Short mmCIF file of C-alpha atoms in Angstrom, two decimals:
data_model
loop_
_atom_site.label_atom_id
_atom_site.label_comp_id
_atom_site.label_asym_id
_atom_site.label_seq_id
_atom_site.Cartn_x
_atom_site.Cartn_y
_atom_site.Cartn_z
CA UNK A 1 -23.09 46.89 0.44
CA UNK A 2 -19.65 46.95 2.05
CA UNK A 3 -17.04 48.43 -0.29
CA UNK A 4 -13.26 48.02 -0.16
CA UNK A 5 -11.13 50.32 -2.30
CA UNK A 6 -7.68 49.05 -3.26
CA UNK A 7 -5.83 52.16 -4.44
CA UNK A 8 -8.99 53.57 -6.05
CA UNK A 9 -10.23 57.09 -5.36
CA UNK A 10 -12.49 58.67 -4.47
CA UNK A 11 -14.56 56.63 -2.03
CA UNK A 12 -16.94 57.98 0.56
CA UNK A 13 -18.94 57.16 3.67
CA UNK A 14 -18.33 53.75 5.22
CA UNK A 15 -16.23 52.50 2.32
CA UNK A 16 -12.75 51.37 3.37
CA UNK A 17 -9.61 52.70 1.69
CA UNK A 18 -6.66 50.34 1.58
CA UNK A 19 -3.66 49.53 -0.59
CA UNK A 20 -3.10 46.52 -2.80
CA UNK A 21 0.11 45.94 -0.84
CA UNK A 22 -1.67 46.14 2.51
CA UNK A 23 -3.20 43.32 4.51
CA UNK A 24 -6.85 44.39 4.42
CA UNK A 25 -8.75 41.25 3.46
CA UNK A 26 -11.34 41.35 0.70
CA UNK A 27 -13.45 38.77 2.49
CA UNK A 28 -14.90 41.35 4.91
CA UNK A 29 -16.58 43.12 1.98
CA UNK A 30 -19.24 42.62 -0.69
CA UNK A 31 -17.54 44.67 -3.41
CA UNK A 32 -13.86 45.37 -4.08
CA UNK A 33 -12.73 48.02 -6.56
CA UNK A 34 -9.07 48.00 -7.67
CA UNK A 35 -7.03 50.42 -9.75
CA UNK A 36 -3.83 48.58 -10.86
CA UNK A 37 -2.12 51.74 -12.13
CA UNK A 38 -2.26 53.38 -8.70
CA UNK A 39 -1.00 50.18 -7.10
CA UNK A 40 2.04 50.07 -9.38
CA UNK A 41 2.72 53.72 -8.59
CA UNK A 42 2.95 52.76 -4.91
CA UNK A 43 5.65 50.15 -5.59
CA UNK A 44 7.50 52.37 -8.05
CA UNK A 45 7.85 55.31 -5.67
CA UNK A 46 11.55 56.17 -5.21
CA UNK A 47 12.55 53.38 -7.65
CA UNK A 48 15.04 53.75 -10.49
CA UNK A 49 14.02 53.36 -14.13
CA UNK A 50 15.25 50.99 -16.81
CA UNK A 51 14.19 51.23 -20.45
CA UNK A 52 11.53 53.73 -19.45
CA UNK A 53 9.91 51.50 -16.83
CA UNK A 54 10.21 51.39 -13.03
CA UNK A 55 13.06 49.17 -11.91
CA UNK A 56 12.40 47.91 -8.41
CA UNK A 57 15.02 47.19 -5.78
CA UNK A 58 15.46 43.61 -4.57
CA UNK A 59 13.31 43.96 -1.43
CA UNK A 60 10.36 45.64 -3.16
CA UNK A 61 10.70 43.15 -6.05
CA UNK A 62 10.10 40.28 -3.66
CA UNK A 63 7.18 42.12 -2.12
CA UNK A 64 5.33 42.97 -5.35
CA UNK A 65 5.51 39.35 -6.52
CA UNK A 66 4.28 38.04 -3.17
CA UNK A 67 1.48 40.63 -3.04
CA UNK A 68 0.34 39.85 -6.57
CA UNK A 69 0.24 36.14 -5.86
CA UNK A 70 -1.63 36.70 -2.58
CA UNK A 71 -4.20 39.02 -4.13
CA UNK A 72 -4.71 36.74 -7.15
CA UNK A 73 -5.66 33.84 -4.87
CA UNK A 74 -7.80 36.16 -2.77
CA UNK A 75 -9.62 37.59 -5.80
CA UNK A 76 -10.39 34.14 -7.15
CA UNK A 77 -11.83 32.98 -3.84
CA UNK A 78 -13.66 36.31 -3.39
CA UNK A 79 -15.51 35.95 -6.69
CA UNK A 80 -16.07 32.24 -6.08
CA UNK A 81 -17.90 33.18 -2.89
CA UNK A 82 -20.48 35.10 -4.93
CA UNK A 83 -19.11 38.61 -4.53
CA UNK A 84 -18.08 41.31 -7.01
CA UNK A 85 -14.62 42.49 -8.05
CA UNK A 86 -14.47 45.74 -10.05
CA UNK A 87 -11.18 46.49 -11.82
CA UNK A 88 -10.31 49.72 -13.63
CA UNK A 89 -9.20 48.62 -17.08
CA UNK A 90 -5.56 49.55 -17.62
CA UNK A 91 -2.81 48.66 -20.10
CA UNK A 92 -0.12 46.24 -18.91
CA UNK A 93 1.30 47.52 -15.61
CA UNK A 94 4.91 46.69 -16.28
CA UNK A 95 8.05 47.09 -14.21
CA UNK A 96 11.43 45.44 -13.95
CA UNK A 97 12.05 43.32 -10.86
CA UNK A 98 15.34 42.18 -9.37
CA UNK A 99 15.73 38.41 -9.86
CA UNK A 100 18.37 38.17 -7.14
CA UNK A 101 20.92 36.88 -9.66
CA UNK A 102 24.20 38.73 -10.22
CA UNK A 103 26.73 38.68 -13.04
CA UNK A 104 30.29 39.83 -12.54
CA UNK A 105 32.84 41.00 -15.05
CA UNK A 106 36.34 42.41 -14.72
CA UNK A 107 38.69 42.13 -11.77
CA UNK A 108 39.93 44.30 -8.94
CA UNK A 109 38.83 47.92 -9.13
CA UNK A 110 37.48 47.25 -12.63
CA UNK A 111 35.12 44.58 -11.37
CA UNK A 112 31.51 45.31 -12.38
CA UNK A 113 28.46 43.66 -10.84
CA UNK A 114 25.27 43.57 -12.88
CA UNK A 115 21.90 42.97 -11.27
CA UNK A 116 19.78 40.69 -13.43
CA UNK A 117 16.19 41.87 -13.87
CA UNK A 118 13.05 40.53 -15.50
CA UNK A 119 9.80 42.06 -16.70
CA UNK A 120 6.78 41.81 -14.37
CA UNK A 121 3.14 42.75 -14.99
CA UNK A 122 1.03 43.62 -11.95
CA UNK A 123 -2.05 42.59 -13.93
CA UNK A 124 -0.95 39.02 -13.22
CA UNK A 125 -3.04 39.46 -10.05
CA UNK A 126 -6.22 39.45 -12.14
CA UNK A 127 -8.21 36.22 -11.66
CA UNK A 128 -8.63 35.80 -15.42
CA UNK A 129 -6.76 36.11 -18.68
CA UNK A 130 -6.87 39.52 -20.34
CA UNK A 131 -4.88 40.94 -23.20
CA UNK A 132 -4.93 44.73 -22.84
CA UNK A 133 -2.98 47.10 -25.02
CA UNK A 134 -2.27 50.76 -24.51
CA UNK A 135 -4.80 53.09 -26.08
CA UNK A 136 -6.35 56.35 -24.98
CA UNK A 137 -9.61 58.07 -25.85
CA UNK A 138 -13.08 59.05 -24.71
CA UNK A 139 -15.42 58.09 -27.60
CA UNK A 140 -17.22 55.12 -26.09
CA UNK A 141 -20.41 53.36 -27.15
CA UNK A 142 -22.35 50.84 -25.12
CA UNK A 143 -23.42 47.30 -25.87
CA UNK A 144 -26.75 45.88 -24.71
CA UNK A 145 -28.52 46.90 -21.55
CA UNK A 146 -28.52 46.25 -17.81
CA UNK A 147 -27.54 47.98 -14.56
CA UNK A 148 -23.85 48.43 -15.40
CA UNK A 149 -24.56 49.69 -18.92
CA UNK A 150 -27.08 52.10 -17.43
CA UNK A 151 -24.44 53.33 -14.98
CA UNK A 152 -21.92 53.90 -17.78
CA UNK A 153 -24.49 55.76 -19.88
CA UNK A 154 -25.35 58.02 -16.94
CA UNK A 155 -21.69 59.00 -16.42
CA UNK A 156 -20.66 58.90 -20.09
CA UNK A 157 -19.17 62.40 -20.06
CA UNK A 158 -16.71 61.33 -17.35
CA UNK A 159 -15.56 58.11 -19.02
CA UNK A 160 -12.22 57.58 -20.74
CA UNK A 161 -10.47 54.46 -21.86
CA UNK A 162 -6.77 53.90 -21.21
CA UNK A 163 -6.65 50.39 -22.68
CA UNK A 164 -8.46 48.23 -25.21
CA UNK A 165 -8.99 44.51 -24.67
CA UNK A 166 -8.39 41.97 -27.42
CA UNK A 167 -9.11 39.26 -24.85
CA UNK A 168 -11.52 39.88 -21.99
CA UNK A 169 -13.65 37.91 -19.53
CA UNK A 170 -17.39 37.52 -20.05
CA UNK A 171 -19.49 39.86 -22.18
CA UNK A 172 -18.47 43.19 -23.66
CA UNK A 173 -20.56 46.15 -22.43
CA UNK A 174 -18.60 49.06 -23.92
CA UNK A 175 -16.26 49.59 -26.85
CA UNK A 176 -14.56 52.32 -28.80
CA UNK A 177 -17.22 54.04 -30.91
CA UNK A 178 -17.53 52.54 -34.38
CA UNK A 179 -15.11 49.68 -33.71
CA UNK A 180 -15.06 46.25 -32.07
CA UNK A 181 -12.30 47.30 -29.67
CA UNK A 182 -13.65 46.45 -26.19
CA UNK A 183 -13.00 48.73 -23.21
CA UNK A 184 -15.38 47.24 -20.60
CA UNK A 185 -16.81 43.80 -19.84
CA UNK A 186 -18.79 41.82 -17.27
CA UNK A 187 -18.11 38.21 -16.39
CA UNK A 188 -20.67 36.31 -14.30
CA UNK A 189 -19.14 33.19 -12.82
CA UNK A 190 -21.05 29.96 -12.31
CA UNK A 191 -20.97 30.45 -8.53
CA UNK A 192 -22.74 33.82 -8.84
CA UNK A 193 -19.77 36.15 -8.41
CA UNK A 194 -18.91 38.91 -10.88
CA UNK A 195 -15.74 40.34 -12.39
CA UNK A 196 -16.35 43.78 -13.92
CA UNK A 197 -13.76 45.65 -15.98
CA UNK A 198 -14.60 49.35 -16.13
CA UNK A 199 -13.06 52.17 -18.17
CA UNK A 200 -11.55 55.03 -16.21
CA UNK A 201 -14.17 57.23 -14.57
CA UNK A 202 -12.49 60.64 -14.30
CA UNK A 203 -14.24 62.41 -11.42
CA UNK A 204 -11.50 64.95 -10.77
CA UNK A 205 -12.11 68.67 -11.08
CA UNK A 206 -10.24 70.61 -13.74
CA UNK A 207 -7.06 72.17 -12.40
CA UNK A 208 -8.43 75.70 -12.69
CA UNK A 209 -11.40 74.69 -10.53
CA UNK A 210 -9.22 73.47 -7.66
CA UNK A 211 -8.26 76.10 -5.12
CA UNK A 212 -4.53 76.18 -4.44
CA UNK A 213 -4.68 75.97 -0.66
CA UNK A 214 -2.58 74.01 1.80
CA UNK A 215 -4.44 71.48 3.92
CA UNK A 216 -6.99 70.98 1.14
CA UNK A 217 -9.33 68.05 1.73
CA UNK A 218 -9.26 65.19 -0.81
CA UNK A 219 -13.01 65.58 -1.38
CA UNK A 220 -12.38 69.09 -2.77
CA UNK A 221 -10.49 67.58 -5.71
CA UNK A 222 -13.53 65.79 -7.15
CA UNK A 223 -16.75 66.81 -8.84
CA UNK A 224 -20.00 67.06 -6.89
CA UNK A 225 -21.26 63.87 -8.55
CA UNK A 226 -18.39 61.78 -7.16
CA UNK A 227 -20.26 60.49 -4.07
CA UNK A 228 -23.32 59.83 -6.24
CA UNK A 229 -21.23 57.70 -8.62
CA UNK A 230 -20.17 55.46 -5.75
CA UNK A 231 -23.79 55.06 -4.61
CA UNK A 232 -24.94 54.38 -8.18
CA UNK A 233 -22.17 51.85 -8.74
CA UNK A 234 -23.15 49.90 -5.62
CA UNK A 235 -26.84 50.10 -6.57
CA UNK A 236 -26.05 48.80 -10.07
CA UNK A 237 -24.07 45.90 -8.63
CA UNK A 238 -26.87 45.24 -6.15
CA UNK A 239 -29.35 45.00 -9.02
CA UNK A 240 -26.92 42.89 -11.02
CA UNK A 241 -26.58 40.27 -8.30
CA UNK A 242 -30.28 40.33 -7.49
CA UNK A 243 -30.18 42.13 -4.16
CA UNK A 244 -31.67 45.49 -5.04
CA UNK A 245 -32.50 47.78 -2.13
CA UNK A 246 -36.11 47.58 -0.97
CA UNK A 247 -38.05 50.82 -0.81
CA UNK A 248 -39.13 51.71 2.73
CA UNK A 249 -40.07 55.38 3.25
CA UNK A 250 -39.89 56.97 6.69
CA UNK A 251 -43.67 57.20 7.06
CA UNK A 252 -43.76 53.40 7.15
CA UNK A 253 -42.29 53.62 10.66
CA UNK A 254 -45.85 54.51 11.83
CA UNK A 255 -47.09 51.04 10.82
CA UNK A 256 -46.16 47.46 11.57
CA UNK A 257 -47.62 43.98 11.61
CA UNK A 258 -47.93 41.70 14.63
CA UNK A 259 -45.23 39.50 13.13
CA UNK A 260 -42.87 42.46 12.71
CA UNK A 261 -43.46 43.55 16.31
CA UNK A 262 -42.68 40.05 17.60
CA UNK A 263 -39.49 39.94 15.56
CA UNK A 264 -38.51 43.42 16.77
CA UNK A 265 -39.02 42.43 20.42
CA UNK A 266 -36.90 39.32 19.96
CA UNK A 267 -34.33 41.37 18.07
CA UNK A 268 -34.13 43.91 20.91
CA UNK A 269 -33.74 41.12 23.44
CA UNK A 270 -30.93 39.51 21.47
CA UNK A 271 -29.21 42.86 20.91
CA UNK A 272 -29.14 43.42 24.68
CA UNK A 273 -27.59 39.99 25.14
CA UNK A 274 -25.04 40.72 22.45
CA UNK A 275 -24.21 44.09 24.04
CA UNK A 276 -23.82 42.44 27.43
CA UNK A 277 -21.56 39.81 25.91
CA UNK A 278 -19.50 42.50 24.18
CA UNK A 279 -19.04 44.35 27.47
CA UNK A 280 -17.91 41.15 29.17
CA UNK A 281 -15.59 40.42 26.27
CA UNK A 282 -14.11 43.93 26.43
CA UNK A 283 -13.46 43.58 30.18
CA UNK A 284 -11.86 40.17 29.69
CA UNK A 285 -9.72 41.57 26.90
CA UNK A 286 -8.56 44.38 29.17
CA UNK A 287 -7.74 41.86 31.89
CA UNK A 288 -5.85 39.73 29.38
CA UNK A 289 -3.85 42.73 28.16
CA UNK A 290 -3.02 43.71 31.75
CA UNK A 291 -1.95 40.14 32.55
CA UNK A 292 0.24 39.98 29.44
CA UNK A 293 1.76 43.39 30.24
CA UNK A 294 2.84 41.95 33.59
CA UNK A 295 4.91 39.38 31.67
CA UNK A 296 7.30 42.21 30.79
CA UNK A 297 8.80 41.64 34.23
CA UNK A 298 10.56 38.60 32.78
CA UNK A 299 10.38 39.46 29.05
CA UNK A 300 10.90 43.19 28.70
CA UNK A 301 13.46 45.92 28.83
CA UNK A 302 13.39 49.70 28.74
CA UNK A 303 10.21 51.56 29.55
CA UNK A 304 7.91 48.51 29.36
CA UNK A 305 9.93 46.81 32.10
CA UNK A 306 10.21 49.96 34.21
CA UNK A 307 6.44 50.50 34.22
CA UNK A 308 5.72 46.98 35.44
CA UNK A 309 8.39 47.25 38.14
CA UNK A 310 6.73 50.46 39.31
CA UNK A 311 3.38 48.64 39.58
CA UNK A 312 4.91 45.97 41.82
CA UNK A 313 6.47 48.61 44.05
CA UNK A 314 3.04 50.21 44.44
CA UNK A 315 1.47 46.82 45.19
CA UNK A 316 4.06 46.46 47.96
CA UNK A 317 2.68 49.62 49.54
CA UNK A 318 5.22 52.07 48.21
CA UNK A 319 4.61 55.57 46.93
CA UNK A 320 6.42 55.62 43.61
CA UNK A 321 7.87 58.84 42.20
CA UNK A 322 9.33 59.07 38.72
CA UNK A 323 12.48 61.21 38.89
CA UNK A 324 13.79 63.61 36.26
CA UNK A 325 14.89 62.10 32.92
CA UNK A 326 18.38 60.64 33.03
CA UNK A 327 18.16 59.87 36.76
CA UNK A 328 17.38 56.66 38.62
CA UNK A 329 14.39 54.77 37.22
CA UNK A 330 12.20 55.06 40.34
CA UNK A 331 12.16 56.65 43.77
CA UNK A 332 9.91 54.86 46.21
CA UNK A 333 8.80 55.74 49.73
CA UNK A 334 7.95 52.70 51.87
CA UNK A 335 6.56 52.98 55.41
CA UNK A 336 9.87 51.59 56.66
CA UNK A 337 12.14 53.81 54.54
CA UNK A 338 12.92 55.21 51.11
CA UNK A 339 14.65 53.53 48.18
CA UNK A 340 16.00 54.32 44.73
CA UNK A 341 15.56 51.70 42.05
CA UNK A 342 17.61 51.01 38.95
CA UNK A 343 15.92 48.78 36.35
CA UNK A 344 17.66 46.93 33.51
CA UNK A 345 16.55 44.37 30.93
CA UNK A 346 19.56 42.53 29.48
CA UNK A 347 20.29 39.60 27.22
CA UNK A 348 22.89 38.19 29.57
CA UNK A 349 23.66 38.63 33.26
CA UNK A 350 23.78 41.85 35.25
CA UNK A 351 27.03 43.78 35.18
CA UNK A 352 29.07 45.74 37.71
CA UNK A 353 28.31 48.95 35.76
CA UNK A 354 24.62 48.52 36.68
CA UNK A 355 25.52 48.45 40.37
CA UNK A 356 27.83 51.44 39.90
CA UNK A 357 24.99 53.38 38.30
CA UNK A 358 22.68 52.49 41.20
CA UNK A 359 25.29 53.66 43.71
CA UNK A 360 25.51 56.97 41.85
CA UNK A 361 21.76 57.49 42.39
CA UNK A 362 22.07 56.55 46.06
CA UNK A 363 24.84 59.13 46.51
CA UNK A 364 22.83 61.80 44.71
CA UNK A 365 19.79 61.19 46.91
CA UNK A 366 21.97 61.30 50.06
CA UNK A 367 23.39 64.63 48.97
CA UNK A 368 19.93 66.02 48.22
CA UNK A 369 18.11 64.82 51.36
CA UNK A 370 20.86 64.10 53.88
CA UNK A 371 19.60 60.54 54.29
CA UNK A 372 20.88 57.52 52.39
CA UNK A 373 18.12 55.54 50.63
CA UNK A 374 18.11 51.80 50.04
CA UNK A 375 19.56 50.90 46.66
CA UNK A 376 17.54 48.27 44.77
CA UNK A 377 18.81 46.85 41.46
CA UNK A 378 16.15 45.08 39.38
CA UNK A 379 17.59 43.18 36.43
CA UNK A 380 15.62 41.11 33.94
CA UNK A 381 18.57 38.88 33.07
CA UNK A 382 18.82 36.38 30.20
CA UNK A 383 15.51 37.82 29.01
CA UNK A 384 15.68 36.28 25.53
CA UNK A 385 15.94 32.72 26.87
CA UNK A 386 12.99 30.50 27.80
CA UNK A 387 12.50 30.43 31.57
CA UNK A 388 13.67 26.84 32.00
CA UNK A 389 16.93 27.70 30.19
CA UNK A 390 17.86 30.58 32.49
CA UNK A 391 20.20 28.46 34.55
CA UNK A 392 23.15 30.85 34.76
CA UNK A 393 23.43 33.41 37.56
CA UNK A 394 21.58 36.64 37.01
CA UNK A 395 24.09 38.40 39.28
CA UNK A 396 27.64 37.07 38.73
CA UNK A 397 29.82 36.44 41.76
CA UNK A 398 32.34 39.18 40.88
CA UNK A 399 29.77 41.93 41.44
CA UNK A 400 28.43 40.62 44.76
CA UNK A 401 31.15 42.00 47.09
CA UNK A 402 30.64 45.52 45.72
CA UNK A 403 26.85 45.34 46.08
CA UNK A 404 26.87 43.70 49.50
CA UNK A 405 29.32 46.28 50.88
CA UNK A 406 27.02 49.08 49.78
CA UNK A 407 23.83 47.44 50.95
CA UNK A 408 22.28 46.95 47.53
CA UNK A 409 19.35 44.58 47.17
CA UNK A 410 19.64 42.55 43.96
CA UNK A 411 16.45 41.12 42.51
CA UNK A 412 15.40 39.79 39.12
CA UNK A 413 12.28 40.74 37.19
CA UNK A 414 11.18 37.12 37.42
CA UNK A 415 11.40 37.25 41.21
CA UNK A 416 9.24 40.41 41.22
CA UNK A 417 6.70 38.49 39.12
CA UNK A 418 6.60 35.75 41.77
CA UNK A 419 6.24 38.35 44.55
CA UNK A 420 3.36 40.05 42.72
CA UNK A 421 1.55 36.70 42.34
CA UNK A 422 2.01 36.09 46.07
CA UNK A 423 0.57 39.52 46.89
CA UNK A 424 -2.48 38.85 44.74
CA UNK A 425 -3.09 35.69 46.71
CA UNK A 426 -2.68 37.48 50.05
CA UNK A 427 -2.07 41.25 50.12
CA UNK A 428 -1.07 41.12 53.81
CA UNK A 429 2.26 39.61 52.74
CA UNK A 430 3.36 43.03 51.45
CA UNK A 431 4.96 43.77 54.85
CA UNK A 432 7.07 40.64 54.59
CA UNK A 433 8.33 41.44 51.08
CA UNK A 434 9.01 45.12 51.86
CA UNK A 435 11.16 44.13 54.81
CA UNK A 436 12.93 41.58 52.62
CA UNK A 437 13.74 44.21 49.98
CA UNK A 438 14.90 46.80 52.51
CA UNK A 439 16.79 44.32 54.67
CA UNK A 440 18.64 42.33 52.00
CA UNK A 441 22.24 43.12 51.13
CA UNK A 442 23.04 41.13 48.02
CA UNK A 443 20.73 38.71 46.23
CA UNK A 444 17.12 38.47 47.43
CA UNK A 445 16.10 34.99 48.55
CA UNK A 446 12.71 33.34 48.82
CA UNK A 447 11.13 34.28 45.49
CA UNK A 448 12.76 31.85 43.09
CA UNK A 449 9.98 29.30 42.58
CA UNK A 450 8.57 30.72 39.34
CA UNK A 451 7.09 27.33 38.42
CA UNK A 452 4.54 27.80 41.21
CA UNK A 453 2.93 30.66 39.23
CA UNK A 454 3.95 30.04 35.60
CA UNK A 455 2.96 26.75 34.04
CA UNK A 456 4.20 25.17 30.84
CA UNK A 457 1.12 24.44 28.72
CA UNK A 458 2.90 23.27 25.56
CA UNK A 459 6.03 21.15 25.17
CA UNK A 460 9.12 22.88 23.85
CA UNK A 461 9.45 22.55 20.04
CA UNK A 462 11.83 19.87 18.78
CA UNK A 463 14.87 21.51 17.26
CA UNK A 464 16.31 20.28 13.98
CA UNK A 465 18.72 17.49 14.73
CA UNK A 466 17.11 16.63 18.08
CA UNK A 467 14.56 14.22 16.65
CA UNK A 468 15.32 10.56 16.78
CA UNK A 469 16.48 8.92 13.59
#
């Protein structure tokens, strides 16, 4: 059975550890075990206290409420689908949350702002009504029989109760010895799912038995029976829901029926098909990721943009060399000559400082080699705007005289995207585009028709106020 732990430890093997606050879905699993006290501890970390309880900041207050509401709906649907939710029985898990309301008193420097808070119980995420109260002890007796009762009896010496339940779901299976104070119950829903409230199962080693060593593994903190408890819990649940594990010893592998052999042959055939399909899917996914990475030419900035520009330069037949940190973004050796490339992704148009930086790299390369390289400025301008709204110049007119006088080639990331698409259609056109890059002084022409390679598949969303009355 597939087990998901939400803030419960220890778990072993293929069980998945996750947090109540995380986004791991319960629906991928057969059994979920949740410890509310550990979940509250996660939210309360680094929080202040008020009246002896955690007092959460505004942001974490919003989060805990949203998480509790999300998990409550998930737990209800999880049980409704015939699966099992195990919850460690705890007293109310209370904290104070910020309501977002503020009260002010006084004026000027004497003005005081008071954050208004309210009490919140994380047990509100339970998909049932319970009325726990704080109580602590270890004298527990069991009620009736069945797989879960058998499990509790087997691990009786490790059980402790931290809460008693005056209201509980389903049938009581354990209570404080000699009383009617319930500490554990099982609720079987009409749709076949189960909600099980368990007392605390303390599987930790005593402090004197734990070696005080750095880098200590979590497993070293628990008794030897800890992995067995997990296996026994899942087996008990399996028996409870009527899906007990069938016995099949290893010697049975020597025997089979004709029907089993036919099924195995068909199973092997289908597994090969599935594996082949997975391989194809993996290749397609890689191709999709590569294609989407290419979009950084007209979406990205920083390193993501630089990498894709480098790929285009290589596709053009250049040998690309990454210079030392803090220098020009790329050096490239074309058959016809060398170039230095400055790459920028900006929210508006290119600026004269970008051209000045490029000229600095050109001068440095001239000094180092004695031969002036071609300066190429690649700017992904207006990168936050949709393509059809990039109507303003990427390279403003005031910077053109400077760039033209120094022989800079100015090109946008979107133009490089168009060039790359053209090369994929016919790689022999690389000569043409190299000569265009090396021969242009000012803005590159001939690669502006982005609509020939990028197609609008969905209409632009209607903005508020644009719809007709």
